[in-house]
PDB file of C-alpha atoms and ligand atoms in Angstrom:
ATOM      1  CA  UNK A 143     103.346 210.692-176.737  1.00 55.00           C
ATOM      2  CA  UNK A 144     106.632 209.219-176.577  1.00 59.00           C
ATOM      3  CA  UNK A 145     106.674 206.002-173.679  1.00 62.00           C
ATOM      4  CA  UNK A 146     109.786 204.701-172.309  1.00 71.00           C
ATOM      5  CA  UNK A 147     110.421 201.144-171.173  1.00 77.00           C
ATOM      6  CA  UNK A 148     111.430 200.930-168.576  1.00 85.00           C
ATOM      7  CA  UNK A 149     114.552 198.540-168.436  1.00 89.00           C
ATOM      8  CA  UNK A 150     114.245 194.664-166.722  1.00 88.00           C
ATOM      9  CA  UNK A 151     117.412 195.250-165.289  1.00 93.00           C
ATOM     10  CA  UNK A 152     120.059 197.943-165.319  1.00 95.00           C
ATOM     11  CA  UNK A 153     123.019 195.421-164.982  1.00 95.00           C
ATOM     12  CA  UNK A 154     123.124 191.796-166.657  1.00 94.00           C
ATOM     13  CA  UNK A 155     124.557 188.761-165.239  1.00 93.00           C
ATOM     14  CA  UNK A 156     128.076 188.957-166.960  1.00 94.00           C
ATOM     15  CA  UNK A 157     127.968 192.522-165.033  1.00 93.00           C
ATOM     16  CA  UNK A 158     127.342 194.412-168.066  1.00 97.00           C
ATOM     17  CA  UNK A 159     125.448 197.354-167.992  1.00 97.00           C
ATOM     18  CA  UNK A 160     122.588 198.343-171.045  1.00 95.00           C
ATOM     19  CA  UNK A 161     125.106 199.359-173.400  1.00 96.00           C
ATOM     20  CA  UNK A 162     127.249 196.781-172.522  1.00 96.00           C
ATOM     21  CA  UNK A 163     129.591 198.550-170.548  1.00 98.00           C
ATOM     22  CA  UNK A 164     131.229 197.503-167.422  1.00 98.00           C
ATOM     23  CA  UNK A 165     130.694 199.205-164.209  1.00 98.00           C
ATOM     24  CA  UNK A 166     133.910 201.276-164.380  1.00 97.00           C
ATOM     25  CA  UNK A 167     133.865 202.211-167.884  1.00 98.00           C
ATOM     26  CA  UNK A 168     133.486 205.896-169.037  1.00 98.00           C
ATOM     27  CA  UNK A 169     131.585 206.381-172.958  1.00 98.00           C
ATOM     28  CA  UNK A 170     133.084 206.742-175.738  1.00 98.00           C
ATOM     29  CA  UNK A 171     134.500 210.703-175.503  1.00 98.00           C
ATOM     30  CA  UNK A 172     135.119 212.947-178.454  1.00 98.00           C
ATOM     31  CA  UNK A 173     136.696 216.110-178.035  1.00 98.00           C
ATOM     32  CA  UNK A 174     137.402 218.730-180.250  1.00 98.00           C
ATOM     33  CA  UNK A 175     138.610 222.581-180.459  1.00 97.00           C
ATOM     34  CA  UNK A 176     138.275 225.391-182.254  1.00 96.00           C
ATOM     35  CA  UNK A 177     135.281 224.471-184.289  1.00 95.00           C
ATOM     36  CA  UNK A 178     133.184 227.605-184.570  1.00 97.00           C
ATOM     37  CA  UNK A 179     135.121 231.099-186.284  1.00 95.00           C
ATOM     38  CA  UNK A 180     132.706 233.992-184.797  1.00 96.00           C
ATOM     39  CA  UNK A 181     133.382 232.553-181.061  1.00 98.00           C
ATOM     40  CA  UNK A 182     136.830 233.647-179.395  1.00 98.00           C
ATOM     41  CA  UNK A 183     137.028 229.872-178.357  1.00 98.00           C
ATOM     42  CA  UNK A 184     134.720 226.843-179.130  1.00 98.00           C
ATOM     43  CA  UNK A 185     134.487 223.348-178.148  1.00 98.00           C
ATOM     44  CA  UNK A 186     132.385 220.088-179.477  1.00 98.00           C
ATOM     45  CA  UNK A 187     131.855 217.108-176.761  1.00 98.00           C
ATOM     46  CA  UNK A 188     130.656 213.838-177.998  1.00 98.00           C
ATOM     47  CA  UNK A 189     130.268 211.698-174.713  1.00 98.00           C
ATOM     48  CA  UNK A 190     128.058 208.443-175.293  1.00 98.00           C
ATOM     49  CA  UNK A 191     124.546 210.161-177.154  1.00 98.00           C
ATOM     50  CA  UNK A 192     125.493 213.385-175.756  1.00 98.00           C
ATOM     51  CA  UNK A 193     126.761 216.385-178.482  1.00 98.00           C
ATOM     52  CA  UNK A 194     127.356 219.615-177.197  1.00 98.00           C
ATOM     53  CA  UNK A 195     128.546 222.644-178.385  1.00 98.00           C
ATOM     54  CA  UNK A 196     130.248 225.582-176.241  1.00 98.00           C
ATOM     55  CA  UNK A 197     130.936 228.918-177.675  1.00 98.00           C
ATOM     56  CA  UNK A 198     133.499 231.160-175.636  1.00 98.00           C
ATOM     57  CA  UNK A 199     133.220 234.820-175.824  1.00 98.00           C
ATOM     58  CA  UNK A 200     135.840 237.354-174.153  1.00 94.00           C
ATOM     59  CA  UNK A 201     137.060 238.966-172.421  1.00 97.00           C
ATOM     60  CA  UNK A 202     135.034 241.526-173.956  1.00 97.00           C
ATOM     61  CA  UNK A 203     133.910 244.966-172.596  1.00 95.00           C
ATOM     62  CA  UNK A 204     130.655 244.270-170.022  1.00 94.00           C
ATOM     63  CA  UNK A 205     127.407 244.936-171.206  1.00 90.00           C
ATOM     64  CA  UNK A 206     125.083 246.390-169.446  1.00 91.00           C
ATOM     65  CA  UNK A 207     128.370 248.666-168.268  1.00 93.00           C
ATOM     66  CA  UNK A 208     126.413 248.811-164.552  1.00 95.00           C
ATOM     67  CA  UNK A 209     127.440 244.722-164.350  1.00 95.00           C
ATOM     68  CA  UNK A 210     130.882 245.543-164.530  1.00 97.00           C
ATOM     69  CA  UNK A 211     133.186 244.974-161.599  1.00 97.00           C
ATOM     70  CA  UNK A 212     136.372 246.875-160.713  1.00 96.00           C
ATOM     71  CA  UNK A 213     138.692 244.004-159.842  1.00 97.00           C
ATOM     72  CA  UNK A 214     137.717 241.068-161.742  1.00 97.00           C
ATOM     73  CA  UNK A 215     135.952 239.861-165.292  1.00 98.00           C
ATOM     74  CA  UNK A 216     132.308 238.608-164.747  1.00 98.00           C
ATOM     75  CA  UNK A 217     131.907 235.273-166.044  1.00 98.00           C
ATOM     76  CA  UNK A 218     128.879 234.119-167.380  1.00 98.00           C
ATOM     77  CA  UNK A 219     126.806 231.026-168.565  1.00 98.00           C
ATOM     78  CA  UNK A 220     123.766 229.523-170.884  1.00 98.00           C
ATOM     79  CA  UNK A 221     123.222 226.268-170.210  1.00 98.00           C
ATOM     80  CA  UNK A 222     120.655 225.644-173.318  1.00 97.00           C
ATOM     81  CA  UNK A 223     118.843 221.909-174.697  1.00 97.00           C
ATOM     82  CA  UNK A 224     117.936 222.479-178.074  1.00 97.00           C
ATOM     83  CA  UNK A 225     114.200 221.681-178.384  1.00 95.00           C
ATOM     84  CA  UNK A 226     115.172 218.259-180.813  1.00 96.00           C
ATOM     85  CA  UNK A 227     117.728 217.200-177.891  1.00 96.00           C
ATOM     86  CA  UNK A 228     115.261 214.913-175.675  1.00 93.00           C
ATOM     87  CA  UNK A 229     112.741 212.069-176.630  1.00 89.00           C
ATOM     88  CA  UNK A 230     110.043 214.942-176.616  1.00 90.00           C
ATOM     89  CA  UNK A 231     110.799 218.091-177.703  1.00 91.00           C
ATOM     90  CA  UNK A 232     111.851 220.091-174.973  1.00 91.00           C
ATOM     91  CA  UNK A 233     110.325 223.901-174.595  1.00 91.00           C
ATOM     92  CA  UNK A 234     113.091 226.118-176.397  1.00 87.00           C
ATOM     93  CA  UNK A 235     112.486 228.549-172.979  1.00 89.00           C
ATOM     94  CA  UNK A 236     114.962 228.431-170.250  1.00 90.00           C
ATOM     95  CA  UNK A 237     113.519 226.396-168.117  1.00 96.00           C
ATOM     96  CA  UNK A 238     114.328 225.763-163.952  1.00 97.00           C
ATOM     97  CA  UNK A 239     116.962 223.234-164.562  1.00 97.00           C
ATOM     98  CA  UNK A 240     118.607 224.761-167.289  1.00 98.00           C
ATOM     99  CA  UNK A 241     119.138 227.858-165.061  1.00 97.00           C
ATOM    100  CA  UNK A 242     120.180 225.668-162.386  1.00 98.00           C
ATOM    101  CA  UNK A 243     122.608 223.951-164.383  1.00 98.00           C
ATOM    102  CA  UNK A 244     123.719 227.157-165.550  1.00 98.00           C
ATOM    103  CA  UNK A 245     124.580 228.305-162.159  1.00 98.00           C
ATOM    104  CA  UNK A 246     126.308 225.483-161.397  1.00 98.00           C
ATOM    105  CA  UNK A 247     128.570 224.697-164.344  1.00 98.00           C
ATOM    106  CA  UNK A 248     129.631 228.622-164.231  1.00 98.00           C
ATOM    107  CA  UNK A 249     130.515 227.476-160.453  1.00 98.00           C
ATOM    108  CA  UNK A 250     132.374 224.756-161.326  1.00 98.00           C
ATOM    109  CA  UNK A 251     134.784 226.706-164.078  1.00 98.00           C
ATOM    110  CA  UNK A 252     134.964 230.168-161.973  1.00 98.00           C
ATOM    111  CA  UNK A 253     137.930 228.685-159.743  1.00 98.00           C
ATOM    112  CA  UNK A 254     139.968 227.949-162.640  1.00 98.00           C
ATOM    113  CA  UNK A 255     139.751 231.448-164.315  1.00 98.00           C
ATOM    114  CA  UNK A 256     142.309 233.271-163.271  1.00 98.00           C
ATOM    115  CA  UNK A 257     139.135 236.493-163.849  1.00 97.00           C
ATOM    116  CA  UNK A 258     141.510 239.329-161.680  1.00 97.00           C
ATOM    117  CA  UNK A 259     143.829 239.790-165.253  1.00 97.00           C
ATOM    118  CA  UNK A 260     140.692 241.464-167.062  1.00 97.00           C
ATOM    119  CA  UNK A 261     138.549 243.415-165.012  1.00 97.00           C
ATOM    120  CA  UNK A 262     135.530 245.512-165.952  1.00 97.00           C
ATOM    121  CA  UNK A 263     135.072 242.979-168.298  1.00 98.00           C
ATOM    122  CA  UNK A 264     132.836 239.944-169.422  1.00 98.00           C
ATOM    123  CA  UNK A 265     133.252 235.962-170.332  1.00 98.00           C
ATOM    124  CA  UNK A 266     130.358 234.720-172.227  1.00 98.00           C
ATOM    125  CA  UNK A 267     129.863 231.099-172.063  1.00 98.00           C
ATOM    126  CA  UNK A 268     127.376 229.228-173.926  1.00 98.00           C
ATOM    127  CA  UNK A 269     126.313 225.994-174.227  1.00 98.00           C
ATOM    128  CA  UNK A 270     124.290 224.024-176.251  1.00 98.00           C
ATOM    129  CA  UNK A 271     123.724 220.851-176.191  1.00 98.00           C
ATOM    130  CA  UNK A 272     121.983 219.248-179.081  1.00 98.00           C
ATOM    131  CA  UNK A 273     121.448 215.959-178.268  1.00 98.00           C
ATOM    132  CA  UNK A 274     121.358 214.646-174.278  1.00 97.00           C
ATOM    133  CA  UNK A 275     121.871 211.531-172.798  1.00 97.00           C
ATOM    134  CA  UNK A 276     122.717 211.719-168.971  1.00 97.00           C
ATOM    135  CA  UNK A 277     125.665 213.265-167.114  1.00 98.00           C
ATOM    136  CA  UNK A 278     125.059 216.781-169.926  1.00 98.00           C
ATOM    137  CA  UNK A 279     126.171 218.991-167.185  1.00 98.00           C
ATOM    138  CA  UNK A 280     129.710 217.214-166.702  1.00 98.00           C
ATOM    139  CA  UNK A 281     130.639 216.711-170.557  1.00 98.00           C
ATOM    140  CA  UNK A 282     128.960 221.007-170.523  1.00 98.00           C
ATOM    141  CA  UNK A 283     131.916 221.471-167.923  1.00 99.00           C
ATOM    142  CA  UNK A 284     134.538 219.695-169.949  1.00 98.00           C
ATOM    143  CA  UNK A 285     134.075 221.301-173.389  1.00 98.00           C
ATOM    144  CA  UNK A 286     133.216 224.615-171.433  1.00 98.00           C
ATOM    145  CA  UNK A 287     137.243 224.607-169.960  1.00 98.00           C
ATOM    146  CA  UNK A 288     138.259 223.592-173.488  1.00 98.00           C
ATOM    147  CA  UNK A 289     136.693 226.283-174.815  1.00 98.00           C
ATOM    148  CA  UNK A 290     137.831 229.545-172.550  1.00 98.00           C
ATOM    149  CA  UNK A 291     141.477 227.386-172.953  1.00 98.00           C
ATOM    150  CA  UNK A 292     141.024 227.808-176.713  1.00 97.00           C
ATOM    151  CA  UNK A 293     139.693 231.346-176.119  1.00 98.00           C
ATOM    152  CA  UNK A 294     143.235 232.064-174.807  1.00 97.00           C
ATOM    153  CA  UNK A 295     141.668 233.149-171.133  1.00 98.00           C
ATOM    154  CA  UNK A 296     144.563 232.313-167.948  1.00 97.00           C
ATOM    155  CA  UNK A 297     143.294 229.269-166.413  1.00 98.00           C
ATOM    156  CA  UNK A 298     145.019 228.136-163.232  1.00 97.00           C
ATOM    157  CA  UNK A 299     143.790 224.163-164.909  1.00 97.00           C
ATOM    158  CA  UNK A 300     141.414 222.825-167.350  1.00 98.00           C
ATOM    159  CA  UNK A 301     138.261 221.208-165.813  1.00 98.00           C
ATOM    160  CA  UNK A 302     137.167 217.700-165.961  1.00 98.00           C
ATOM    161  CA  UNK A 303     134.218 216.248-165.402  1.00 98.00           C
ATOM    162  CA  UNK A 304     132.350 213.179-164.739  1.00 98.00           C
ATOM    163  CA  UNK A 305     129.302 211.746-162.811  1.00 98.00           C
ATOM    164  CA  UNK A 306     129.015 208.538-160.836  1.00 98.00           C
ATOM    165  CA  UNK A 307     126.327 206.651-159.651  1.00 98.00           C
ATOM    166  CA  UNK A 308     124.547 203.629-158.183  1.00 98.00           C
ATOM    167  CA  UNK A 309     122.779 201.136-160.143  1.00 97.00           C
ATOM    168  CA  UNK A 310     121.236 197.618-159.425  1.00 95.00           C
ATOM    169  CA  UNK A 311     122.933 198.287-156.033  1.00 96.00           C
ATOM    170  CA  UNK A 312     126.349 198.682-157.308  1.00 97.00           C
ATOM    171  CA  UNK A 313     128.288 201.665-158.077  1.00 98.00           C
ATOM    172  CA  UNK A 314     128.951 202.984-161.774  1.00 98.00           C
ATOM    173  CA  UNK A 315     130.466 205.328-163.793  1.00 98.00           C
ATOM    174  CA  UNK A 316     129.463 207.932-166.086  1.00 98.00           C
ATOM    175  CA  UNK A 317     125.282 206.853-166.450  1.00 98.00           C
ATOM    176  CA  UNK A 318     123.164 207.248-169.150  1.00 97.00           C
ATOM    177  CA  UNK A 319     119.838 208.598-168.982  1.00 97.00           C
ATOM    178  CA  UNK A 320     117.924 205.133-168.388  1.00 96.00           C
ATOM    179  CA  UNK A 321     120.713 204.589-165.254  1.00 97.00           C
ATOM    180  CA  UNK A 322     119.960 207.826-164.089  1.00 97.00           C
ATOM    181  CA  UNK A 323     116.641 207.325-164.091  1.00 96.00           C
ATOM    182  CA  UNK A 324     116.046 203.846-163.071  1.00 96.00           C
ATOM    183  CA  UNK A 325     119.120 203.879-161.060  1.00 97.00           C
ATOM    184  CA  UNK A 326     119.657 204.835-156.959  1.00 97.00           C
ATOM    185  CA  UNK A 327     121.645 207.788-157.014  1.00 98.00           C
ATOM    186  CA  UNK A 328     123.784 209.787-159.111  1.00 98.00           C
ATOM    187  CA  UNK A 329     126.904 212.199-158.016  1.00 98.00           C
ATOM    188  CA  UNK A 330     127.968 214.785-161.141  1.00 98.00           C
ATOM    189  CA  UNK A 331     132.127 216.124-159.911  1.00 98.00           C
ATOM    190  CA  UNK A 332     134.395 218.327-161.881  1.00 98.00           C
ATOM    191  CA  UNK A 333     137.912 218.647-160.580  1.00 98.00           C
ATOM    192  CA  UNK A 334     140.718 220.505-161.089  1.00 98.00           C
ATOM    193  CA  UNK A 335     143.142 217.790-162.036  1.00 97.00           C
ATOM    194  CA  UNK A 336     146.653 219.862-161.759  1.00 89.00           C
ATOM    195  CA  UNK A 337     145.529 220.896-158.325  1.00 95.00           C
ATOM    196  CA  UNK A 338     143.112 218.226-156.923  1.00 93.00           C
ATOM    197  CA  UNK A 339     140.661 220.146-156.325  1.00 98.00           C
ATOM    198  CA  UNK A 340     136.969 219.539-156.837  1.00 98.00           C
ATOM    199  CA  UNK A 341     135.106 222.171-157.987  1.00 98.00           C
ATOM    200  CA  UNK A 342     131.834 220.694-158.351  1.00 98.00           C
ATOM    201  CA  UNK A 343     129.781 218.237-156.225  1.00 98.00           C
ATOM    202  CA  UNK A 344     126.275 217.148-156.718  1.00 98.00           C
ATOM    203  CA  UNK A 345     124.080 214.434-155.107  1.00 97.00           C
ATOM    204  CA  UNK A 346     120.881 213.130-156.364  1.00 97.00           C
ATOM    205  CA  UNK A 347     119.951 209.883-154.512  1.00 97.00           C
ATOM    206  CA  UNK A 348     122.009 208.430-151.448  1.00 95.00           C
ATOM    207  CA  UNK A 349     124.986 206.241-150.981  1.00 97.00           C
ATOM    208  CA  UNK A 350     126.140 204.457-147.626  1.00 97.00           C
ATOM    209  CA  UNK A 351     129.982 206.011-146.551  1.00 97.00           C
ATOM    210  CA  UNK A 352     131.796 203.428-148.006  1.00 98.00           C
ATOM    211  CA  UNK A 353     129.804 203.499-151.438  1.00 98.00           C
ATOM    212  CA  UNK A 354     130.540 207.910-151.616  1.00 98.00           C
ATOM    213  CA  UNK A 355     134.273 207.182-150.954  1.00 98.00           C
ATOM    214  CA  UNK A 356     134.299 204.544-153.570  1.00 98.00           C
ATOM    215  CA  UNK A 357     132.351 206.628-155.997  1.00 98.00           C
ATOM    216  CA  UNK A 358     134.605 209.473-155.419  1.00 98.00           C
ATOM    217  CA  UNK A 359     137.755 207.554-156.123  1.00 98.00           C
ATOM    218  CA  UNK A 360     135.854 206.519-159.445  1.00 98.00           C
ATOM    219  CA  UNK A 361     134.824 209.831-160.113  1.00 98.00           C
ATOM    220  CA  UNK A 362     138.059 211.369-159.665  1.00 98.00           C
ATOM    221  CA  UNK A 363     139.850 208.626-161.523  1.00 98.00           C
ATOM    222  CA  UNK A 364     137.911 209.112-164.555  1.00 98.00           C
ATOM    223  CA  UNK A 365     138.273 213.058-164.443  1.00 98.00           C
ATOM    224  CA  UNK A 366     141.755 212.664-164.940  1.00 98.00           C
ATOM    225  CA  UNK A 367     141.588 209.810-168.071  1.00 98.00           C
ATOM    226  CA  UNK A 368     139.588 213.005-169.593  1.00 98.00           C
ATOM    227  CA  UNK A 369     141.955 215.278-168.694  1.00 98.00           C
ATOM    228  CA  UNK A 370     144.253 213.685-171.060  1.00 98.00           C
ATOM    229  CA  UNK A 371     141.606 212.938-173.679  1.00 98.00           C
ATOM    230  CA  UNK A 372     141.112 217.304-173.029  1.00 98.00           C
ATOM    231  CA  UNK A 373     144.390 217.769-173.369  1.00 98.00           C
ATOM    232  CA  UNK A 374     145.276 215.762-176.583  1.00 98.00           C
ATOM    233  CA  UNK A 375     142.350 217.300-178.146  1.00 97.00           C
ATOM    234  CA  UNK A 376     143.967 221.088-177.669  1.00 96.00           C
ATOM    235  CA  UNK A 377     146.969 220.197-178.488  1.00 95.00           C
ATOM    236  CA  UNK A 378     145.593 218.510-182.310  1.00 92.00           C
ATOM    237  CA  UNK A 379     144.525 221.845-182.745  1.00 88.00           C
ATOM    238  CA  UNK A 380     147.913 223.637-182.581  1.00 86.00           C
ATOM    239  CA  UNK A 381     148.734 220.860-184.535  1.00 89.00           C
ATOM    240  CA  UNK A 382     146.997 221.079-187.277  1.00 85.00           C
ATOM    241  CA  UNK A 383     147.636 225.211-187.299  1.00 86.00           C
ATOM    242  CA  UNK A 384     151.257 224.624-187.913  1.00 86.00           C
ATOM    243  CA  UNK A 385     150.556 222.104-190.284  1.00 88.00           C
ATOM    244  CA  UNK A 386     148.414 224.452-192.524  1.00 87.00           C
ATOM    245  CA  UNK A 387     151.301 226.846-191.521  1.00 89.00           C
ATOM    246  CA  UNK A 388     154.275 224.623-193.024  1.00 90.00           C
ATOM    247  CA  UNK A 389     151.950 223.748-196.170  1.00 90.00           C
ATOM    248  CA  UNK A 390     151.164 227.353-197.032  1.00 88.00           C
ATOM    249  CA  UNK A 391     155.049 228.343-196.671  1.00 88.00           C
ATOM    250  CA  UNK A 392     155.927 225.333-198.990  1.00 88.00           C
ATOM    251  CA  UNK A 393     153.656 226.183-201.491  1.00 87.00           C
ATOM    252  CA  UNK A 394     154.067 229.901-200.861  1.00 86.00           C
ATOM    253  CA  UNK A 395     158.005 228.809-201.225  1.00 79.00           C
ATOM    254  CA  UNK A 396     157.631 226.691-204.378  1.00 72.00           C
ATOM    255  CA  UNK A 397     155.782 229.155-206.442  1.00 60.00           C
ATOM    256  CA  UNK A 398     158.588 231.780-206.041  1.00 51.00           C
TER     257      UNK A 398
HETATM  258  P1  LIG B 245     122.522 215.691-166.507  1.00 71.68           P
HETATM  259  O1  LIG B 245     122.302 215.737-167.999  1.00 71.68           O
HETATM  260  O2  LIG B 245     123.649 216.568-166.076  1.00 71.68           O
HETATM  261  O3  LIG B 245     122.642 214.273-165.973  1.00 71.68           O
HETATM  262  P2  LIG B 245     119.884 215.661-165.262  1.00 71.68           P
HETATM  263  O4  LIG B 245     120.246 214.612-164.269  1.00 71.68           O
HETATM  264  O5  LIG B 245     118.990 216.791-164.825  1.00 71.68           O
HETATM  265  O6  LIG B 245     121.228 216.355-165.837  1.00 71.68           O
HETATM  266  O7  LIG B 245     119.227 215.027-166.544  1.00 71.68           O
HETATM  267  C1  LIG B 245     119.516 213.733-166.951  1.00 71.68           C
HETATM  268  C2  LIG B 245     119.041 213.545-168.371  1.00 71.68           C
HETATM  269  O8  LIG B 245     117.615 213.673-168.418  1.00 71.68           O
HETATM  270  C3  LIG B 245     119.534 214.577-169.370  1.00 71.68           C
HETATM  271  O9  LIG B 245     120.867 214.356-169.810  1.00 71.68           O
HETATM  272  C4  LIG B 245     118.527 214.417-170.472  1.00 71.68           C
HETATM  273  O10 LIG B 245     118.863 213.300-171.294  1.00 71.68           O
HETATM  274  C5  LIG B 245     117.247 214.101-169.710  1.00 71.68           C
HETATM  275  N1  LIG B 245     116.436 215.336-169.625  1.00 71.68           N
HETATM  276  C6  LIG B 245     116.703 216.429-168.920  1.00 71.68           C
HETATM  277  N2  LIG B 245     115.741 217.366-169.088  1.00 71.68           N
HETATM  278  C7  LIG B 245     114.843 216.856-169.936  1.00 71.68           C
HETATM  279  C8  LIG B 245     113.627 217.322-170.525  1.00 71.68           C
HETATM  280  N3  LIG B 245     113.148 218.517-170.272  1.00 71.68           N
HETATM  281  N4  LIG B 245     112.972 216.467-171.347  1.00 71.68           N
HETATM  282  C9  LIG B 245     113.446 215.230-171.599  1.00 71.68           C
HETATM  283  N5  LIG B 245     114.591 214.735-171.091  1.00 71.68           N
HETATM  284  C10 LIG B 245     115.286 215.530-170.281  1.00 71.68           C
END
C-alpha cells in the first residue's frame, strides 16, 4: 500500500513552499480549447499535477423528456477521477465526493449561463480529471466555463477559479495536495470576473477575520490572472481556425 510522508515542514525558511513556490504564487496553468471533435465544446486544464478534461454537450433536446423544463435548459454535471488519477487507484464508481463536487461545480457555472435562451433543453457537462493534485474542483470550474464558451452557449462571463489556504500558519495560494492535507484550512472560490461576483465559496478548516479577508483578496486576485490566461487560450483557438482558413484559401488559390 502506497505511504505518504508526511512533509517536515510545509514552508522553508527562505518562505518557500514544497515546490518552491512563494506564498502568493498560483502553478503553472495550461489552458487549452477545442480539443475533443464529438463534444460541442471541450477544454484541457493543466494546473500544477492536475490534467483535466471537460467535454461540453448542448444544448441538446432533454433526455428523459419528463426532466425537461418549460423556461430554461437544465444544466448538468460529472465530476469523474479516473481510477489511475490518485496515489491509489481510486474506485471508478461515483463516489460521495465526486457527487458533491459535482453539485457544486454545476453551482458555481449555473449563474453564468444565460439557460432561459434554450429551454426544454439539456447542457451536459463532464469532467474528467486524469491526474489530481489539490484544488481539482477549481481548475474543473475553469476548463468547465471554457468549455460551454467553446460550445458557443450565452454566458453572462467565463468562470475562474482558484483555492486559498493556510499553511505553517500563513496564508497561501492555490495548494497542492500535501498543503491541503497537512495544511490548516483551505477555501476553493470561483468568480465571475466581468461582474465580481463569486459564485462559489467553500471552507474546509478555519481562518481568524483578518486571515478570510486576506485570503479572499488572494483568491480573487488570482481568479482574475486566470481569467486572462482563459481568455488568451479561447482566443488561440479562433486563431489558429483562421489560420488553417487563410492556408487552405492560398493553396486552394494557387492551384487554380
Ligand atoms: P480538490 O481537488 O478540489 O482540492 P479535495 O480537497 O476533496 O478536492 O481533494 C484534494 C485532493 O485529494 C485531490 O485533488 C486529490 O489529489 C486527492 N484525493 C481526492 N480524492 C481522493 C481519493 N479518493 N484517493 C486519493 N486521493 C484523493
Amino acid at each position: 500500500m502506497f505511504q505518504e510522508k508526511r512533509p517536515e515542514t510545509l514552508i522553508d525558511s527562505n518562505g518557500l513552499r514544497l515546490d518552491g513556490r512563494k506564498l502568493d504564487q498560483l502553478r503553472q496553468i495550461k489552458l487549452e480549447v477545442g480539443i475533443l471533435d464529438k463534444a460541442n465544446g471541450s477544454a484541457y486544464v493543466e494546473q500544477g499535477k492536475n490534467r483535466i478534461l471537460v467535454a461540453v454537450y448542448g444544448p441538446r433536446e432533454a433526455h428523459p423528456k419528463h426532466i425537461a423544463l418549460p423556461d430554461r435548459a437544465v444544466v448538468r454535471c460529472r465530476y469523474h477521477m479516473a481510477p489511475f488519477s490518485t496515489e491509489e487507484r481510486k474506485s471508478p464508481a461515483p463516489s460521495r465526493r465526486e457527487m458533491e463536487l459535482s453539485k457544486v461545480i454545476r453551482e458555481a457555472l449555473e449563474p453564468a449561463i444565460l439557460s432561459e435562451i434554450y429551454p426544454r433543453t439539456t447542457i451536459d457537462i463532464f469532467i474528467e480529471v486524469l491526474q489530481s493534485d489539490g484544488g481539482s474542483r477549481c481548475a474543473a470550474i475553469t476548463g468547465a466555463s471554457l468549455a460551454l464558451a467553446d460550445a458557443g452557449i450565452p454566458m453572462k462571463s467565463l468562470v475562474s477559479a482558484c483555492a486559498v489556504g493556510k499553511i505553517g500558519g500563513q496564508i497561501a495560494l492555490d495548494l497542492s495536495d500535501l498543503e491541503d492535507k497537512y495544511g490548516e484550512a483551505d477555501m476553493p472560490v470561483a468568480l465571475m470576473p466581468g461582474f465580481n461576483a463569486i459564485t462559489l465559496i467553500q471552507m474546509d478548516g478555519s481562518f481568524t477575520p483578518d486571515e478570510f479577508a486576506k485570503a479572499l483578496d488572494m483568491a480573487v486576485e488570482s481568479c482574475k490572472q486566470i481569467h486572462e490566461i482563459q481568455k488568451t487560450a479561447l482566443k488561440e483557438k479562433y486563431l489558429s481556425i483562421k489560420e488553417e482558413a487563410e492556408e487552405k484559401e492560398e493553396s486552394e488559390g494557387s492551384g487554380e
